[in-house]
mmCIF file with all atom_site columns, C-alpha atoms in Angstrom:
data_model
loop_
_atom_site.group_PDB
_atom_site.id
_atom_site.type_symbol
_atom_site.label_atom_id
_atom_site.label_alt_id
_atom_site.label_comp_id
_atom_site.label_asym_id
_atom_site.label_entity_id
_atom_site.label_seq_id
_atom_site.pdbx_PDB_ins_code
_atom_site.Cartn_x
_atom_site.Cartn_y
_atom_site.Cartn_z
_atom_site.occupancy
_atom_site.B_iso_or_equiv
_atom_site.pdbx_formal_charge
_atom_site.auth_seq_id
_atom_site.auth_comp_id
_atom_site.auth_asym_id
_atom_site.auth_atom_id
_atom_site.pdbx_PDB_model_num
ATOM 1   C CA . UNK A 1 1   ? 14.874  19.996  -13.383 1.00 0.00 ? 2   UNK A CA 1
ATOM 2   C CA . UNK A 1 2   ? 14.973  17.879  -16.889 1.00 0.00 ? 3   UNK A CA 1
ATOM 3   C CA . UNK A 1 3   ? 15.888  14.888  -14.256 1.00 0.00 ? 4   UNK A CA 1
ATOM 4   C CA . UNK A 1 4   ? 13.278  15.242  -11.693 1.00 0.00 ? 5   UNK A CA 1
ATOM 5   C CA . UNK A 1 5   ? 10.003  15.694  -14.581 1.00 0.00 ? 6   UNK A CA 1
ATOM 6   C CA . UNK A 1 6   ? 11.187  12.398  -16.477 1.00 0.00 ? 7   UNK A CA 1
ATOM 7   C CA . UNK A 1 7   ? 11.610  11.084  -13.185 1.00 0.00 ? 8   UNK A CA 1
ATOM 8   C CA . UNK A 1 8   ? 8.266   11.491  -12.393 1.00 0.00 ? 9   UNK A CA 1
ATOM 9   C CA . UNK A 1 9   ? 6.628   10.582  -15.608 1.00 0.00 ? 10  UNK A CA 1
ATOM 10  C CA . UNK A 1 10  ? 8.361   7.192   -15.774 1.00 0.00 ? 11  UNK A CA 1
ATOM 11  C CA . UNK A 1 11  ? 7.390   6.749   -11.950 1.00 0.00 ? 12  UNK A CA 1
ATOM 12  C CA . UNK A 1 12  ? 3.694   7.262   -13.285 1.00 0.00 ? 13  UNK A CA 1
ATOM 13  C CA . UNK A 1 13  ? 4.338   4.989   -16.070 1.00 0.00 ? 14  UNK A CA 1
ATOM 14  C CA . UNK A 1 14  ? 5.317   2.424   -13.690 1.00 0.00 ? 15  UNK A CA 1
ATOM 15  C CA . UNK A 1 15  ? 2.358   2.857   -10.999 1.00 0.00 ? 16  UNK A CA 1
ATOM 16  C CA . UNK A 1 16  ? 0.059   2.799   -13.815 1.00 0.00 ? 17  UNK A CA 1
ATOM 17  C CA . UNK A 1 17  ? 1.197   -0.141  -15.637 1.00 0.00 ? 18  UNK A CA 1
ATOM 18  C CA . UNK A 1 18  ? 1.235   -2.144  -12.313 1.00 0.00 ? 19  UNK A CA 1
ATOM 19  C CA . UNK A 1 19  ? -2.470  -1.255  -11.571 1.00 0.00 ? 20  UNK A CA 1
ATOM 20  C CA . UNK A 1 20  ? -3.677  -1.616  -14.553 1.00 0.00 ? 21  UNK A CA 1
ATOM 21  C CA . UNK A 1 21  ? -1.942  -5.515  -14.667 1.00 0.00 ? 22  UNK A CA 1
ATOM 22  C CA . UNK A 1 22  ? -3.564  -6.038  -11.148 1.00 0.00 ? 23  UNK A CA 1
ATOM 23  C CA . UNK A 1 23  ? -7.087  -5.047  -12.398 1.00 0.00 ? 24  UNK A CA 1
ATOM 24  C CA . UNK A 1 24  ? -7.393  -7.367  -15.522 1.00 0.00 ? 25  UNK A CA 1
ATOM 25  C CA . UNK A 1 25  ? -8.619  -10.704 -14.334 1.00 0.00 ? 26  UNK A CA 1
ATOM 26  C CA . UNK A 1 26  ? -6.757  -14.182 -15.061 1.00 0.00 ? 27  UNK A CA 1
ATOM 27  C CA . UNK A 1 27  ? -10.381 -16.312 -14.796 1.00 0.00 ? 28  UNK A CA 1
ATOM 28  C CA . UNK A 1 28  ? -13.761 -15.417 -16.376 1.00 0.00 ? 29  UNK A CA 1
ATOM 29  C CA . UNK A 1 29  ? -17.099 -15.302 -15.026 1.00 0.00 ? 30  UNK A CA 1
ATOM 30  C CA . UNK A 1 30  ? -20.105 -15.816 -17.668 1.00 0.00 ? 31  UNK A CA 1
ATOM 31  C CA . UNK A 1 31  ? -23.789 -14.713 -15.923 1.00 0.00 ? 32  UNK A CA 1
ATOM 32  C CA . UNK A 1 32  ? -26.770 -14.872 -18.191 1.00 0.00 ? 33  UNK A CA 1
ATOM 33  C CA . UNK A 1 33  ? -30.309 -14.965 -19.043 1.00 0.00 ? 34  UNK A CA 1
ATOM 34  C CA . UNK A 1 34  ? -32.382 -17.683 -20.583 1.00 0.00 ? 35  UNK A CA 1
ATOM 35  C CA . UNK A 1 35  ? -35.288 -16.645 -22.661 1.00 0.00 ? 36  UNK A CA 1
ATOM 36  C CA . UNK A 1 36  ? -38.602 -18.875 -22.489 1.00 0.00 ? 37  UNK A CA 1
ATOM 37  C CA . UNK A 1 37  ? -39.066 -21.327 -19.278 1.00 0.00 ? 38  UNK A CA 1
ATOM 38  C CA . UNK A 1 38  ? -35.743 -23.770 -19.195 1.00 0.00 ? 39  UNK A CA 1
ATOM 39  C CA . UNK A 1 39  ? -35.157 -25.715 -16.401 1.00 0.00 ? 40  UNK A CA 1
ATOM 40  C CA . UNK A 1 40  ? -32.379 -28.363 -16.372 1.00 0.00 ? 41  UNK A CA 1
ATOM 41  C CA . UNK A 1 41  ? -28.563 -27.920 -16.688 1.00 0.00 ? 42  UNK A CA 1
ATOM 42  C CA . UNK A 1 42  ? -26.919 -25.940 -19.293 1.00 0.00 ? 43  UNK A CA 1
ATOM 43  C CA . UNK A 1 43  ? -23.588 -26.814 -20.438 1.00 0.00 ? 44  UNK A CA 1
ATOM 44  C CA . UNK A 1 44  ? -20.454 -24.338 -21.927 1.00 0.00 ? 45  UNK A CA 1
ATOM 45  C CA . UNK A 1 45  ? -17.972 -26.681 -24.005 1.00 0.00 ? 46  UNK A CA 1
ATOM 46  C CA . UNK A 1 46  ? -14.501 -24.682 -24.760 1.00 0.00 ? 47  UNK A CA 1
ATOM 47  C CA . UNK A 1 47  ? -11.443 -26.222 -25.670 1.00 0.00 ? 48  UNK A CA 1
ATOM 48  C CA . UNK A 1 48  ? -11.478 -29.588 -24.363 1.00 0.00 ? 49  UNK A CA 1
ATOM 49  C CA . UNK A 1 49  ? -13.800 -28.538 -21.014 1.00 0.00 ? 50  UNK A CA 1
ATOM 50  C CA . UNK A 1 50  ? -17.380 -29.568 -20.909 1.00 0.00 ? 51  UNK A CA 1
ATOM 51  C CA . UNK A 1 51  ? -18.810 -27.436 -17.791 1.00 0.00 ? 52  UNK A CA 1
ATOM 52  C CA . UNK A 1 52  ? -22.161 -27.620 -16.332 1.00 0.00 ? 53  UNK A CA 1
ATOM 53  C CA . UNK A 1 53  ? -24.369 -25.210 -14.228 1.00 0.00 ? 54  UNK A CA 1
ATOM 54  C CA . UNK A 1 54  ? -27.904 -25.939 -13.501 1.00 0.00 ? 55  UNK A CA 1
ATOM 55  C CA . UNK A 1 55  ? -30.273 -22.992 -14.540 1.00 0.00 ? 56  UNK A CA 1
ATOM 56  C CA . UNK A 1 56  ? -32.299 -21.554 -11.758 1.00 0.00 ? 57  UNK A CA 1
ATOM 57  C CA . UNK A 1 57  ? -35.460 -18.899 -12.457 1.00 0.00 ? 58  UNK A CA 1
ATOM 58  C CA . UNK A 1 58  ? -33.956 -18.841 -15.950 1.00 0.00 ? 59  UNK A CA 1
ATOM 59  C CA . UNK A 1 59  ? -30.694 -17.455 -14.611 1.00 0.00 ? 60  UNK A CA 1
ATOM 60  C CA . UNK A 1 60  ? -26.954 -19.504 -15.072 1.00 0.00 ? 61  UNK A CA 1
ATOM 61  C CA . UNK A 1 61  ? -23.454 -18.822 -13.842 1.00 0.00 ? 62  UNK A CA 1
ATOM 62  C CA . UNK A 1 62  ? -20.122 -20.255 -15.109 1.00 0.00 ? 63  UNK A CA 1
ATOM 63  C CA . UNK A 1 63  ? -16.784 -19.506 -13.964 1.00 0.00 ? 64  UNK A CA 1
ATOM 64  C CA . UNK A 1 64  ? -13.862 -20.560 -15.524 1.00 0.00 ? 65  UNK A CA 1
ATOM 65  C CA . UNK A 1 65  ? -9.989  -19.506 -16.245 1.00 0.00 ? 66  UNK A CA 1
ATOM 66  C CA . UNK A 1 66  ? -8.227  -19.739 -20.151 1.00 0.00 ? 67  UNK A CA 1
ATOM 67  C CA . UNK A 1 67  ? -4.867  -19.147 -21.025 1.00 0.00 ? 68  UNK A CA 1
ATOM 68  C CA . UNK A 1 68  ? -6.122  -17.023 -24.222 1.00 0.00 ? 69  UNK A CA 1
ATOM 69  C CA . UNK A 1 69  ? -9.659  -15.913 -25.778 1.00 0.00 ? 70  UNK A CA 1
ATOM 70  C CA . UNK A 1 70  ? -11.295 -19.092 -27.197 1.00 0.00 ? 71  UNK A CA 1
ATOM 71  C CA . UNK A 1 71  ? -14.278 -20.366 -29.135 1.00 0.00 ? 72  UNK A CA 1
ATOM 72  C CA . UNK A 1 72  ? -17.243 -21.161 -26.698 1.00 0.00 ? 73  UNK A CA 1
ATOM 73  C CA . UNK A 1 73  ? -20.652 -22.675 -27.202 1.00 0.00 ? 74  UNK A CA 1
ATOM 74  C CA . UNK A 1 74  ? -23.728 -24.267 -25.225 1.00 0.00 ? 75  UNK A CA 1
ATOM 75  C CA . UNK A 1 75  ? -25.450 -27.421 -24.764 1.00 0.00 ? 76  UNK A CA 1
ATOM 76  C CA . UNK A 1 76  ? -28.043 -29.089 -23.278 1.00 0.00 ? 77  UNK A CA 1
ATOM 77  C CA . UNK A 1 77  ? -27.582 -32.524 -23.651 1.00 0.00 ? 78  UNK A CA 1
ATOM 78  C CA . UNK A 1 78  ? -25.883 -34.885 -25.941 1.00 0.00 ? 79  UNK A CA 1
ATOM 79  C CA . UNK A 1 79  ? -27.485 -34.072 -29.118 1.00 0.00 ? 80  UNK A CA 1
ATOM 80  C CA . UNK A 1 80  ? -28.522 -30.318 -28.611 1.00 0.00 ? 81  UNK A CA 1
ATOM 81  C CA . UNK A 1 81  ? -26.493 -28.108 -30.996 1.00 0.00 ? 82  UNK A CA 1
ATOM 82  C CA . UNK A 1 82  ? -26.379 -23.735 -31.424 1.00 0.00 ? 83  UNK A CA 1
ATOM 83  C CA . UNK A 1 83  ? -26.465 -21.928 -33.777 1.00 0.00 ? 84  UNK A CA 1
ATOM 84  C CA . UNK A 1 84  ? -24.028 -19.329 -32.783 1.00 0.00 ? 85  UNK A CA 1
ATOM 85  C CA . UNK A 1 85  ? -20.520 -19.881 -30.798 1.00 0.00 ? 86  UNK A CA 1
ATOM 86  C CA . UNK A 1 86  ? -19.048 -17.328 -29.269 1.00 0.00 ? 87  UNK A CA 1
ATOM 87  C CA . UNK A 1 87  ? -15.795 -15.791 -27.538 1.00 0.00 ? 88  UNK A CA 1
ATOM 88  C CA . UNK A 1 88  ? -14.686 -16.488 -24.223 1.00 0.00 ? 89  UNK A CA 1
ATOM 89  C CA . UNK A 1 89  ? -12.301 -14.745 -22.361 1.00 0.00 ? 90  UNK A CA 1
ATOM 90  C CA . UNK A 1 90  ? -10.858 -14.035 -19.401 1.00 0.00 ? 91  UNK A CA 1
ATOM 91  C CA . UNK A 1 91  ? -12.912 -11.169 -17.484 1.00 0.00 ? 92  UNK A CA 1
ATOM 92  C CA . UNK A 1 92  ? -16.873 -10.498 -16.981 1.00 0.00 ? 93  UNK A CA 1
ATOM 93  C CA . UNK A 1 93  ? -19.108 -11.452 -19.395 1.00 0.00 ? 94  UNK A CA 1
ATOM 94  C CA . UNK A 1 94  ? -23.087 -11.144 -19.259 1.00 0.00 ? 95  UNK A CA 1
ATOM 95  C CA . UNK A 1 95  ? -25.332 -12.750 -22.098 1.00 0.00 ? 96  UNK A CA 1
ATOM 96  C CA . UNK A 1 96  ? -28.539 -13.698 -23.137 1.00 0.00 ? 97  UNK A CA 1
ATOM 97  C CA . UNK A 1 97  ? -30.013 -16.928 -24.880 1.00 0.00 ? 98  UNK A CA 1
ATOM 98  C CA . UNK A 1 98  ? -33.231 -18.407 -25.987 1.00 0.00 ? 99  UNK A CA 1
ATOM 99  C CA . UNK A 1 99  ? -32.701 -22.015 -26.007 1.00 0.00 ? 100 UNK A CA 1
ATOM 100 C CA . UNK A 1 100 ? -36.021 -24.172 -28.332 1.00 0.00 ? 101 UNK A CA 1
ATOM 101 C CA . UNK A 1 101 ? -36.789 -27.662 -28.813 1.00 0.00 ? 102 UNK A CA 1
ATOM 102 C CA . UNK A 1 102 ? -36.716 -29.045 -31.942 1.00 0.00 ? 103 UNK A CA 1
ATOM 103 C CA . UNK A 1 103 ? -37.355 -32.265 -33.468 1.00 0.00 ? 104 UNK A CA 1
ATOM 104 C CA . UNK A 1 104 ? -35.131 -33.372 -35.758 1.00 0.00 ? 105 UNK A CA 1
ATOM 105 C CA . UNK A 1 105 ? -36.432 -35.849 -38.819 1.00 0.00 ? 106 UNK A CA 1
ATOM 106 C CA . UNK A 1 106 ? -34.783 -39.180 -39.860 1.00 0.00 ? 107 UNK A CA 1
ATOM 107 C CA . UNK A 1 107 ? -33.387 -38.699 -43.421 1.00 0.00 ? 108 UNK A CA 1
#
């Protein structure tokens, strides 16, 4: 009887553990929202990658695939900068950004 029950709970163990490895994703998907009226590209820079989407009704889509969770920002061109980076890693991630033009003053 002892046999059969830890039989059963290791078999559990097992089917779990294999499910729950199939369900996590090895790629990332980053939807968002842009606050204000942006059109042009948008650009995610992580690790050594510079990708680009081009944002549509204020709407952008990356997908990707990292080895480990990583620091993440955005761009919009050569000299745009953010405030705030951010996390990236592998699975579904939605966010939302206000992106403003600003001048920026010889010193």
């Amino acid at each position: 009887m002892k046999k059969h029950i830890i039989l059963k709970i290791f078999l559990f163990s097992f089917i779990s553990s294999i499910t729950l490895a199939q369900s996590q994703k090895d790629y990332f998907t980053l939807k968002g929202t842009i606050h204000g009226n942006y059109n042009g590209y948008l650009y995610l820079n992580y690790n050594d990658v510079k990708d680009s989407c081009i944002v549509t009704k204020n709407q952008f889509s990356f997908k990707g695939k990292i080895p480990i969770a990583t620091v993440g920002y955005f761009s919009t061109g050569r000299l745009a900068s953010m405030a705030n980076d951010f996390y990236l890693e592998n699975g579904n991630i939605k966010m939302d950004i206000s992106i403003e033009k600003k001048k920026v003053k010889d010193f």
